[in-house]
């Protein structure tokens, strides 16, 4: 016997939860299937929340925030393990589970625990050990099954010495030495968190820069801080030619023949969609070579009533984007005239030490598009709040149209950057100019005050350029 719902959602991560709640809010009958015993997906159970809690705990335990300010040095006890740090994480995760479960209950979403796979375009079978399979049919489906770290065949993952981002929470002690392979978001975040916990960290990246998606001044600032604060060794623009585990220790050989040794090697190099075993072929849904479902701008797969959102569709693969994609997908599935498109102004945050955040256009993008732009920059070195807290690393950078001063984008590097960036996001959303920052009164002393000085700097650069060109405005 089958049970029918207006919408069947697979996966209770950020995308699945928000998509399910959105449809139920507008009166649809919704069933949410999750294979794990608890909801939250990677965000709650393995990625976003644990890594951010570990970072925060590392900052507190290592007293990194106070280091040097009061003439006292703090060090983390060497016998402290991840589990000591994760005590706080347990509390945060349990609260997240409760909040998700309450949200689903409040919206009368029916939850089913088990592994779902399509048996046809309109039907799913849900299996759970020791139980009869349950058959669900749906008017529409939302696939929100997430992704998992990609395992290239030449990397000898063993979950203890050579690990991926999903194994980090299971390692027993803070390694004396850690090699991180991959200078993207996850690699950089864990590199500095572990360095704050006292590990000697080496980061290896195939490209010349960390966080290649950002402007060069961002990766320069980050690399400088990694060296200055933590003594992290960076091998950039370097390929790894071999990884071996010998005598319980990881050996990583790089292209010039050097072999680096560490107790733990963290390999962070891309993800694959969680689509294997999902029976998508029975429903006629197409995936690409990395197992990601291909969707259109309405988040519709190749089969019109089957939608997909979140990490299972690939880039940008953030919890923040996943939730919005799912809401938009469901609005299209049922013709709700509520949320037709995901905001074009998505902030992007990286919880490195210091944090990095961006919204809108980068300088690199403005240049590539041959726009008439200017930048304005203010350093936290010159910010009083930064001086008080000791958080002087980083800057606020505004990218704006040099003709009419309309804001095009902003980047912030520094503690609190992921919060600070929202102000620039709001100015962008309202198509504001950098004049907003000049006119606005900021609390003093705050890091946010740096926006005003970045705007002044921008205006001065425009004036300087006008003077240089004899009073004529020129293109960049
Ligand atoms: C280390 C790390 C740090 C991160 N930090 C951030 C951050 O700071 N900010 C941010 O925005 N994002 C961050 N992310 C990314 C974020 O975690 C993901 O983008 C987000 O979890 C994706 O949500 P999702 O709902 O698409 O998938 P997931 O959260 O992966 O959820 C998918 C769910 O589907 C279930 N499932 C899979 N297959 C089946 C099946 N066949 N049947 C039933 N259930 C199934 C899974 O069990 C899982 O619960 C981080 C990721 C990692 C790994």
PDB file of C-alpha atoms in Angstrom, residues 74-336:
ATOM      1  CA  UNK A  74      48.522  31.370  26.507  1.00  0.00           C
ATOM      2  CA  UNK A  75      49.018  27.859  25.140  1.00  0.00           C
ATOM      3  CA  UNK A  76      46.619  24.971  24.656  1.00  0.00           C
ATOM      4  CA  UNK A  77      47.403  21.941  26.860  1.00  0.00           C
ATOM      5  CA  UNK A  78      48.982  19.372  24.525  1.00  0.00           C
ATOM      6  CA  UNK A  79      46.901  16.415  25.805  1.00  0.00           C
ATOM      7  CA  UNK A  80      43.591  18.061  24.953  1.00  0.00           C
ATOM      8  CA  UNK A  81      41.567  16.110  22.363  1.00  0.00           C
ATOM      9  CA  UNK A  82      38.904  17.014  19.866  1.00  0.00           C
ATOM     10  CA  UNK A  83      36.282  15.558  22.215  1.00  0.00           C
ATOM     11  CA  UNK A  84      37.231  18.134  24.895  1.00  0.00           C
ATOM     12  CA  UNK A  85      36.628  20.851  22.360  1.00  0.00           C
ATOM     13  CA  UNK A  86      33.468  19.219  21.096  1.00  0.00           C
ATOM     14  CA  UNK A  87      31.633  19.208  24.418  1.00  0.00           C
ATOM     15  CA  UNK A  88      30.277  22.603  23.492  1.00  0.00           C
ATOM     16  CA  UNK A  89      29.537  21.421  19.956  1.00  0.00           C
ATOM     17  CA  UNK A  90      27.226  18.683  21.367  1.00  0.00           C
ATOM     18  CA  UNK A  91      25.099  21.330  23.070  1.00  0.00           C
ATOM     19  CA  UNK A  92      24.842  23.445  19.910  1.00  0.00           C
ATOM     20  CA  UNK A  93      24.025  20.414  17.739  1.00  0.00           C
ATOM     21  CA  UNK A  94      21.346  19.149  20.129  1.00  0.00           C
ATOM     22  CA  UNK A  95      19.684  22.567  20.148  1.00  0.00           C
ATOM     23  CA  UNK A  96      19.751  22.579  16.337  1.00  0.00           C
ATOM     24  CA  UNK A  97      18.094  19.150  16.192  1.00  0.00           C
ATOM     25  CA  UNK A  98      15.365  20.368  18.539  1.00  0.00           C
ATOM     26  CA  UNK A  99      14.758  23.543  16.514  1.00  0.00           C
ATOM     27  CA  UNK A 100      14.481  21.591  13.248  1.00  0.00           C
ATOM     28  CA  UNK A 101      12.159  18.971  14.741  1.00  0.00           C
ATOM     29  CA  UNK A 102       9.954  21.694  16.240  1.00  0.00           C
ATOM     30  CA  UNK A 103       9.830  23.545  12.912  1.00  0.00           C
ATOM     31  CA  UNK A 104       8.741  20.390  11.061  1.00  0.00           C
ATOM     32  CA  UNK A 105       6.145  19.510  13.700  1.00  0.00           C
ATOM     33  CA  UNK A 106       4.767  23.043  13.742  1.00  0.00           C
ATOM     34  CA  UNK A 107       4.222  22.785   9.983  1.00  0.00           C
ATOM     35  CA  UNK A 108       2.673  19.274  10.254  1.00  0.00           C
ATOM     36  CA  UNK A 109       5.357  17.758   8.027  1.00  0.00           C
ATOM     37  CA  UNK A 110       5.241  13.945   8.207  1.00  0.00           C
ATOM     38  CA  UNK A 111       8.759  12.621   8.830  1.00  0.00           C
ATOM     39  CA  UNK A 112       9.881   9.145   7.819  1.00  0.00           C
ATOM     40  CA  UNK A 113      13.226   7.672   8.780  1.00  0.00           C
ATOM     41  CA  UNK A 114      14.862   5.470   6.157  1.00  0.00           C
ATOM     42  CA  UNK A 115      16.748   5.479   2.872  1.00  0.00           C
ATOM     43  CA  UNK A 116      14.714   6.609  -0.122  1.00  0.00           C
ATOM     44  CA  UNK A 117      15.075   5.497  -3.703  1.00  0.00           C
ATOM     45  CA  UNK A 118      12.901   6.164  -6.715  1.00  0.00           C
ATOM     46  CA  UNK A 119      11.052   3.204  -8.175  1.00  0.00           C
ATOM     47  CA  UNK A 120       9.459   5.352 -10.875  1.00  0.00           C
ATOM     48  CA  UNK A 121       8.899   9.029 -11.711  1.00  0.00           C
ATOM     49  CA  UNK A 122       6.031   9.283  -9.217  1.00  0.00           C
ATOM     50  CA  UNK A 123       7.029   6.800  -6.520  1.00  0.00           C
ATOM     51  CA  UNK A 124       9.664   6.170  -3.861  1.00  0.00           C
ATOM     52  CA  UNK A 125      10.485   3.219  -1.686  1.00  0.00           C
ATOM     53  CA  UNK A 126      11.833   3.926   1.794  1.00  0.00           C
ATOM     54  CA  UNK A 127      13.837   1.141   3.383  1.00  0.00           C
ATOM     55  CA  UNK A 128      14.905   0.811   6.986  1.00  0.00           C
ATOM     56  CA  UNK A 129      16.764  -2.094   8.503  1.00  0.00           C
ATOM     57  CA  UNK A 130      14.445  -4.815   9.775  1.00  0.00           C
ATOM     58  CA  UNK A 131      11.259  -3.130   8.519  1.00  0.00           C
ATOM     59  CA  UNK A 132       8.977  -3.582   5.509  1.00  0.00           C
ATOM     60  CA  UNK A 133       9.731  -0.969   2.817  1.00  0.00           C
ATOM     61  CA  UNK A 134       7.315   1.953   2.769  1.00  0.00           C
ATOM     62  CA  UNK A 135       5.999   3.199  -0.587  1.00  0.00           C
ATOM     63  CA  UNK A 136       5.415   6.917  -1.005  1.00  0.00           C
ATOM     64  CA  UNK A 137       3.911   8.663  -4.013  1.00  0.00           C
ATOM     65  CA  UNK A 138       4.072  12.385  -4.629  1.00  0.00           C
ATOM     66  CA  UNK A 139       2.648  15.077  -6.872  1.00  0.00           C
ATOM     67  CA  UNK A 140       6.103  16.677  -6.708  1.00  0.00           C
ATOM     68  CA  UNK A 141       9.483  15.710  -5.275  1.00  0.00           C
ATOM     69  CA  UNK A 142      12.359  17.712  -3.855  1.00  0.00           C
ATOM     70  CA  UNK A 143      15.695  15.906  -3.879  1.00  0.00           C
ATOM     71  CA  UNK A 144      17.890  17.475  -1.169  1.00  0.00           C
ATOM     72  CA  UNK A 145      20.309  14.656  -0.467  1.00  0.00           C
ATOM     73  CA  UNK A 146      23.472  16.776  -0.221  1.00  0.00           C
ATOM     74  CA  UNK A 147      26.983  15.693  -1.160  1.00  0.00           C
ATOM     75  CA  UNK A 148      30.038  13.948   0.281  1.00  0.00           C
ATOM     76  CA  UNK A 149      33.785  14.599  -0.031  1.00  0.00           C
ATOM     77  CA  UNK A 150      35.257  13.396  -3.296  1.00  0.00           C
ATOM     78  CA  UNK A 151      37.772  10.535  -2.881  1.00  0.00           C
ATOM     79  CA  UNK A 152      40.223  10.408  -5.786  1.00  0.00           C
ATOM     80  CA  UNK A 153      41.437   6.816  -6.270  1.00  0.00           C
ATOM     81  CA  UNK A 154      45.122   7.612  -5.606  1.00  0.00           C
ATOM     82  CA  UNK A 155      44.472   8.977  -2.093  1.00  0.00           C
ATOM     83  CA  UNK A 156      44.673   6.254   0.629  1.00  0.00           C
ATOM     84  CA  UNK A 157      41.892   7.508   2.917  1.00  0.00           C
ATOM     85  CA  UNK A 158      41.767   5.512   6.155  1.00  0.00           C
ATOM     86  CA  UNK A 159      39.737   7.811   8.389  1.00  0.00           C
ATOM     87  CA  UNK A 160      42.595   8.170  10.894  1.00  0.00           C
ATOM     88  CA  UNK A 161      45.811   9.343   9.198  1.00  0.00           C
ATOM     89  CA  UNK A 162      44.513  10.358   5.773  1.00  0.00           C
ATOM     90  CA  UNK A 163      41.115  11.916   6.341  1.00  0.00           C
ATOM     91  CA  UNK A 164      38.441  14.018   4.638  1.00  0.00           C
ATOM     92  CA  UNK A 165      36.398  16.865   6.138  1.00  0.00           C
ATOM     93  CA  UNK A 166      33.777  14.389   7.364  1.00  0.00           C
ATOM     94  CA  UNK A 167      36.359  12.532   9.505  1.00  0.00           C
ATOM     95  CA  UNK A 168      37.727  15.591  11.320  1.00  0.00           C
ATOM     96  CA  UNK A 169      35.432  15.300  14.306  1.00  0.00           C
ATOM     97  CA  UNK A 170      36.397  11.669  14.867  1.00  0.00           C
ATOM     98  CA  UNK A 171      40.158  12.154  15.279  1.00  0.00           C
ATOM     99  CA  UNK A 172      41.172  11.407  18.830  1.00  0.00           C
ATOM    100  CA  UNK A 173      43.804  14.033  19.612  1.00  0.00           C
ATOM    101  CA  UNK A 174      44.996  17.294  18.152  1.00  0.00           C
ATOM    102  CA  UNK A 175      47.816  16.123  15.852  1.00  0.00           C
ATOM    103  CA  UNK A 176      51.281  17.563  16.491  1.00  0.00           C
ATOM    104  CA  UNK A 177      51.579  18.034  12.726  1.00  0.00           C
ATOM    105  CA  UNK A 178      48.779  18.439  10.198  1.00  0.00           C
ATOM    106  CA  UNK A 179      49.074  18.632   6.423  1.00  0.00           C
ATOM    107  CA  UNK A 180      46.062  20.149   4.680  1.00  0.00           C
ATOM    108  CA  UNK A 181      45.821  19.427   0.970  1.00  0.00           C
ATOM    109  CA  UNK A 182      43.571  21.992  -0.710  1.00  0.00           C
ATOM    110  CA  UNK A 183      43.529  25.742  -0.154  1.00  0.00           C
ATOM    111  CA  UNK A 184      39.802  26.246  -0.678  1.00  0.00           C
ATOM    112  CA  UNK A 185      37.257  27.234   1.958  1.00  0.00           C
ATOM    113  CA  UNK A 186      37.211  24.037   4.034  1.00  0.00           C
ATOM    114  CA  UNK A 187      41.000  23.531   3.808  1.00  0.00           C
ATOM    115  CA  UNK A 188      41.750  27.095   4.921  1.00  0.00           C
ATOM    116  CA  UNK A 189      39.158  27.039   7.718  1.00  0.00           C
ATOM    117  CA  UNK A 190      40.510  23.847   9.260  1.00  0.00           C
ATOM    118  CA  UNK A 191      44.171  24.850   8.690  1.00  0.00           C
ATOM    119  CA  UNK A 192      43.898  27.894  10.956  1.00  0.00           C
ATOM    120  CA  UNK A 193      41.558  26.272  13.477  1.00  0.00           C
ATOM    121  CA  UNK A 194      44.041  23.433  14.051  1.00  0.00           C
ATOM    122  CA  UNK A 195      46.948  25.864  14.108  1.00  0.00           C
ATOM    123  CA  UNK A 196      45.107  27.798  16.845  1.00  0.00           C
ATOM    124  CA  UNK A 197      44.819  24.512  18.723  1.00  0.00           C
ATOM    125  CA  UNK A 198      48.596  24.129  18.608  1.00  0.00           C
ATOM    126  CA  UNK A 199      49.175  21.865  15.594  1.00  0.00           C
ATOM    127  CA  UNK A 200      52.067  22.654  13.252  1.00  0.00           C
ATOM    128  CA  UNK A 201      50.139  23.084  10.010  1.00  0.00           C
ATOM    129  CA  UNK A 202      51.312  22.883   6.408  1.00  0.00           C
ATOM    130  CA  UNK A 203      48.934  23.753   3.596  1.00  0.00           C
ATOM    131  CA  UNK A 204      49.471  22.536   0.041  1.00  0.00           C
ATOM    132  CA  UNK A 205      47.508  23.970  -2.843  1.00  0.00           C
ATOM    133  CA  UNK A 206      47.688  23.283  -6.569  1.00  0.00           C
ATOM    134  CA  UNK A 207      47.110  26.957  -7.462  1.00  0.00           C
ATOM    135  CA  UNK A 208      49.317  29.902  -6.523  1.00  0.00           C
ATOM    136  CA  UNK A 209      46.776  31.377  -4.127  1.00  0.00           C
ATOM    137  CA  UNK A 210      44.579  30.391  -1.226  1.00  0.00           C
ATOM    138  CA  UNK A 211      40.862  30.985  -1.793  1.00  0.00           C
ATOM    139  CA  UNK A 212      41.317  31.621  -5.513  1.00  0.00           C
ATOM    140  CA  UNK A 213      37.727  32.838  -5.919  1.00  0.00           C
ATOM    141  CA  UNK A 214      38.564  36.054  -4.029  1.00  0.00           C
ATOM    142  CA  UNK A 215      40.641  39.114  -5.025  1.00  0.00           C
ATOM    143  CA  UNK A 216      44.406  38.860  -4.684  1.00  0.00           C
ATOM    144  CA  UNK A 217      44.543  41.232  -1.711  1.00  0.00           C
ATOM    145  CA  UNK A 218      42.292  38.800   0.178  1.00  0.00           C
ATOM    146  CA  UNK A 219      44.504  35.779  -0.415  1.00  0.00           C
ATOM    147  CA  UNK A 220      47.595  37.903   0.297  1.00  0.00           C
ATOM    148  CA  UNK A 221      46.152  39.058   3.632  1.00  0.00           C
ATOM    149  CA  UNK A 222      45.120  35.547   4.568  1.00  0.00           C
ATOM    150  CA  UNK A 223      48.467  34.019   3.733  1.00  0.00           C
ATOM    151  CA  UNK A 224      50.239  36.769   5.664  1.00  0.00           C
ATOM    152  CA  UNK A 225      48.080  36.139   8.735  1.00  0.00           C
ATOM    153  CA  UNK A 226      48.511  32.368   8.446  1.00  0.00           C
ATOM    154  CA  UNK A 227      52.275  32.881   8.591  1.00  0.00           C
ATOM    155  CA  UNK A 228      52.363  35.701  11.137  1.00  0.00           C
ATOM    156  CA  UNK A 229      49.863  34.334  13.665  1.00  0.00           C
ATOM    157  CA  UNK A 230      50.281  30.612  13.280  1.00  0.00           C
ATOM    158  CA  UNK A 231      53.527  29.884  11.465  1.00  0.00           C
ATOM    159  CA  UNK A 232      51.575  27.869   8.885  1.00  0.00           C
ATOM    160  CA  UNK A 233      53.823  26.719   6.034  1.00  0.00           C
ATOM    161  CA  UNK A 234      52.218  27.235   2.627  1.00  0.00           C
ATOM    162  CA  UNK A 235      53.245  25.342  -0.498  1.00  0.00           C
ATOM    163  CA  UNK A 236      51.281  27.068  -3.240  1.00  0.00           C
ATOM    164  CA  UNK A 237      51.207  26.301  -6.960  1.00  0.00           C
ATOM    165  CA  UNK A 238      52.417  22.822  -6.099  1.00  0.00           C
ATOM    166  CA  UNK A 239      51.043  19.421  -7.116  1.00  0.00           C
ATOM    167  CA  UNK A 240      51.002  16.444  -4.775  1.00  0.00           C
ATOM    168  CA  UNK A 241      52.665  13.463  -6.435  1.00  0.00           C
ATOM    169  CA  UNK A 242      52.086  10.854  -3.729  1.00  0.00           C
ATOM    170  CA  UNK A 243      50.424  10.206  -0.374  1.00  0.00           C
ATOM    171  CA  UNK A 244      51.405   7.204   1.741  1.00  0.00           C
ATOM    172  CA  UNK A 245      50.831   6.015   5.286  1.00  0.00           C
ATOM    173  CA  UNK A 246      53.987   4.449   6.782  1.00  0.00           C
ATOM    174  CA  UNK A 247      54.381   3.447  10.435  1.00  0.00           C
ATOM    175  CA  UNK A 248      51.110   5.165  11.241  1.00  0.00           C
ATOM    176  CA  UNK A 249      52.256   8.527   9.854  1.00  0.00           C
ATOM    177  CA  UNK A 250      51.273  10.327   6.650  1.00  0.00           C
ATOM    178  CA  UNK A 251      53.960  11.039   4.028  1.00  0.00           C
ATOM    179  CA  UNK A 252      53.063  13.553   1.326  1.00  0.00           C
ATOM    180  CA  UNK A 253      55.418  13.998  -1.610  1.00  0.00           C
ATOM    181  CA  UNK A 254      55.150  17.182  -3.642  1.00  0.00           C
ATOM    182  CA  UNK A 255      56.162  17.777  -7.249  1.00  0.00           C
ATOM    183  CA  UNK A 256      59.769  18.885  -6.507  1.00  0.00           C
ATOM    184  CA  UNK A 257      60.389  15.566  -4.698  1.00  0.00           C
ATOM    185  CA  UNK A 258      60.157  16.947  -1.126  1.00  0.00           C
ATOM    186  CA  UNK A 259      58.360  14.646   1.301  1.00  0.00           C
ATOM    187  CA  UNK A 260      56.414  16.210   4.155  1.00  0.00           C
ATOM    188  CA  UNK A 261      55.410  14.165   7.175  1.00  0.00           C
ATOM    189  CA  UNK A 262      52.474  14.568   9.568  1.00  0.00           C
ATOM    190  CA  UNK A 263      50.360  12.570  11.996  1.00  0.00           C
ATOM    191  CA  UNK A 264      47.229  13.618  10.063  1.00  0.00           C
ATOM    192  CA  UNK A 265      46.734  14.516   6.399  1.00  0.00           C
ATOM    193  CA  UNK A 266      43.435  16.285   5.673  1.00  0.00           C
ATOM    194  CA  UNK A 267      42.488  16.025   2.009  1.00  0.00           C
ATOM    195  CA  UNK A 268      39.954  18.696   0.975  1.00  0.00           C
ATOM    196  CA  UNK A 269      39.411  18.699  -2.726  1.00  0.00           C
ATOM    197  CA  UNK A 270      35.846  18.855  -3.886  1.00  0.00           C
ATOM    198  CA  UNK A 271      32.572  17.021  -3.355  1.00  0.00           C
ATOM    199  CA  UNK A 272      30.294  14.583  -5.208  1.00  0.00           C
ATOM    200  CA  UNK A 273      26.492  14.619  -5.210  1.00  0.00           C
ATOM    201  CA  UNK A 274      24.698  12.066  -3.000  1.00  0.00           C
ATOM    202  CA  UNK A 275      22.834  10.435  -5.865  1.00  0.00           C
ATOM    203  CA  UNK A 276      24.265   6.908  -6.025  1.00  0.00           C
ATOM    204  CA  UNK A 277      21.589   4.394  -5.023  1.00  0.00           C
ATOM    205  CA  UNK A 278      18.839   6.993  -5.244  1.00  0.00           C
ATOM    206  CA  UNK A 279      17.275   5.267  -8.260  1.00  0.00           C
ATOM    207  CA  UNK A 280      17.240   8.499 -10.281  1.00  0.00           C
ATOM    208  CA  UNK A 281      17.509   6.386 -13.434  1.00  0.00           C
ATOM    209  CA  UNK A 282      14.085   4.870 -12.588  1.00  0.00           C
ATOM    210  CA  UNK A 283      12.644   8.378 -12.535  1.00  0.00           C
ATOM    211  CA  UNK A 284      14.534   9.575 -15.630  1.00  0.00           C
ATOM    212  CA  UNK A 285      16.522  12.285 -13.773  1.00  0.00           C
ATOM    213  CA  UNK A 286      19.919  13.166 -15.288  1.00  0.00           C
ATOM    214  CA  UNK A 287      23.115  13.727 -13.268  1.00  0.00           C
ATOM    215  CA  UNK A 288      26.582  14.840 -14.333  1.00  0.00           C
ATOM    216  CA  UNK A 289      29.914  13.016 -13.959  1.00  0.00           C
ATOM    217  CA  UNK A 290      30.285  14.116 -10.296  1.00  0.00           C
ATOM    218  CA  UNK A 291      26.779  12.878  -9.450  1.00  0.00           C
ATOM    219  CA  UNK A 292      25.237  16.361  -9.251  1.00  0.00           C
ATOM    220  CA  UNK A 293      21.653  16.806 -10.479  1.00  0.00           C
ATOM    221  CA  UNK A 294      21.362  19.344 -13.277  1.00  0.00           C
ATOM    222  CA  UNK A 295      18.548  21.852 -12.763  1.00  0.00           C
ATOM    223  CA  UNK A 296      17.136  24.927 -14.506  1.00  0.00           C
ATOM    224  CA  UNK A 297      16.615  28.358 -12.911  1.00  0.00           C
ATOM    225  CA  UNK A 298      13.449  27.023 -11.223  1.00  0.00           C
ATOM    226  CA  UNK A 299      15.517  24.185  -9.681  1.00  0.00           C
ATOM    227  CA  UNK A 300      13.640  21.697 -11.884  1.00  0.00           C
ATOM    228  CA  UNK A 301      15.512  18.568 -12.948  1.00  0.00           C
ATOM    229  CA  UNK A 302      15.169  16.960 -16.363  1.00  0.00           C
ATOM    230  CA  UNK A 303      11.805  15.604 -15.098  1.00  0.00           C
ATOM    231  CA  UNK A 304       9.440  18.530 -14.566  1.00  0.00           C
ATOM    232  CA  UNK A 305       7.847  17.530 -11.243  1.00  0.00           C
ATOM    233  CA  UNK A 306      11.176  16.488  -9.657  1.00  0.00           C
ATOM    234  CA  UNK A 307      13.080  19.414  -8.174  1.00  0.00           C
ATOM    235  CA  UNK A 308      16.528  19.449  -6.567  1.00  0.00           C
ATOM    236  CA  UNK A 309      18.231  21.953  -4.285  1.00  0.00           C
ATOM    237  CA  UNK A 310      21.267  22.329  -2.072  1.00  0.00           C
ATOM    238  CA  UNK A 311      24.606  20.567  -2.329  1.00  0.00           C
ATOM    239  CA  UNK A 312      23.171  17.855  -4.591  1.00  0.00           C
ATOM    240  CA  UNK A 313      23.090  20.415  -7.431  1.00  0.00           C
ATOM    241  CA  UNK A 314      26.688  21.588  -6.813  1.00  0.00           C
ATOM    242  CA  UNK A 315      27.904  25.202  -6.651  1.00  0.00           C
ATOM    243  CA  UNK A 316      27.720  27.246  -4.453  1.00  0.00           C
ATOM    244  CA  UNK A 317      27.102  24.416  -1.957  1.00  0.00           C
ATOM    245  CA  UNK A 318      26.538  26.501   1.142  1.00  0.00           C
ATOM    246  CA  UNK A 319      23.873  26.036   3.776  1.00  0.00           C
ATOM    247  CA  UNK A 320      22.687  29.598   3.213  1.00  0.00           C
ATOM    248  CA  UNK A 321      22.160  29.111  -0.545  1.00  0.00           C
ATOM    249  CA  UNK A 322      20.711  25.604  -0.075  1.00  0.00           C
ATOM    250  CA  UNK A 323      17.827  26.872   2.072  1.00  0.00           C
ATOM    251  CA  UNK A 324      16.923  29.621  -0.383  1.00  0.00           C
ATOM    252  CA  UNK A 325      17.145  27.318  -3.407  1.00  0.00           C
ATOM    253  CA  UNK A 326      14.742  24.861  -1.764  1.00  0.00           C
ATOM    254  CA  UNK A 327      12.215  27.589  -0.933  1.00  0.00           C
ATOM    255  CA  UNK A 328      12.319  28.865  -4.523  1.00  0.00           C
ATOM    256  CA  UNK A 329      12.032  25.305  -5.915  1.00  0.00           C
ATOM    257  CA  UNK A 330       8.899  24.622  -3.871  1.00  0.00           C
ATOM    258  CA  UNK A 331       7.314  27.942  -4.867  1.00  0.00           C
ATOM    259  CA  UNK A 332       7.720  26.949  -8.512  1.00  0.00           C
ATOM    260  CA  UNK A 333       6.520  23.387  -7.919  1.00  0.00           C
ATOM    261  CA  UNK A 334       3.164  24.676  -6.606  1.00  0.00           C
ATOM    262  CA  UNK A 335       2.958  28.024  -8.403  1.00  0.00           C
ATOM    263  CA  UNK A 336       3.134  29.982  -5.143  1.00  0.00           C
TER     264      UNK A 336
END
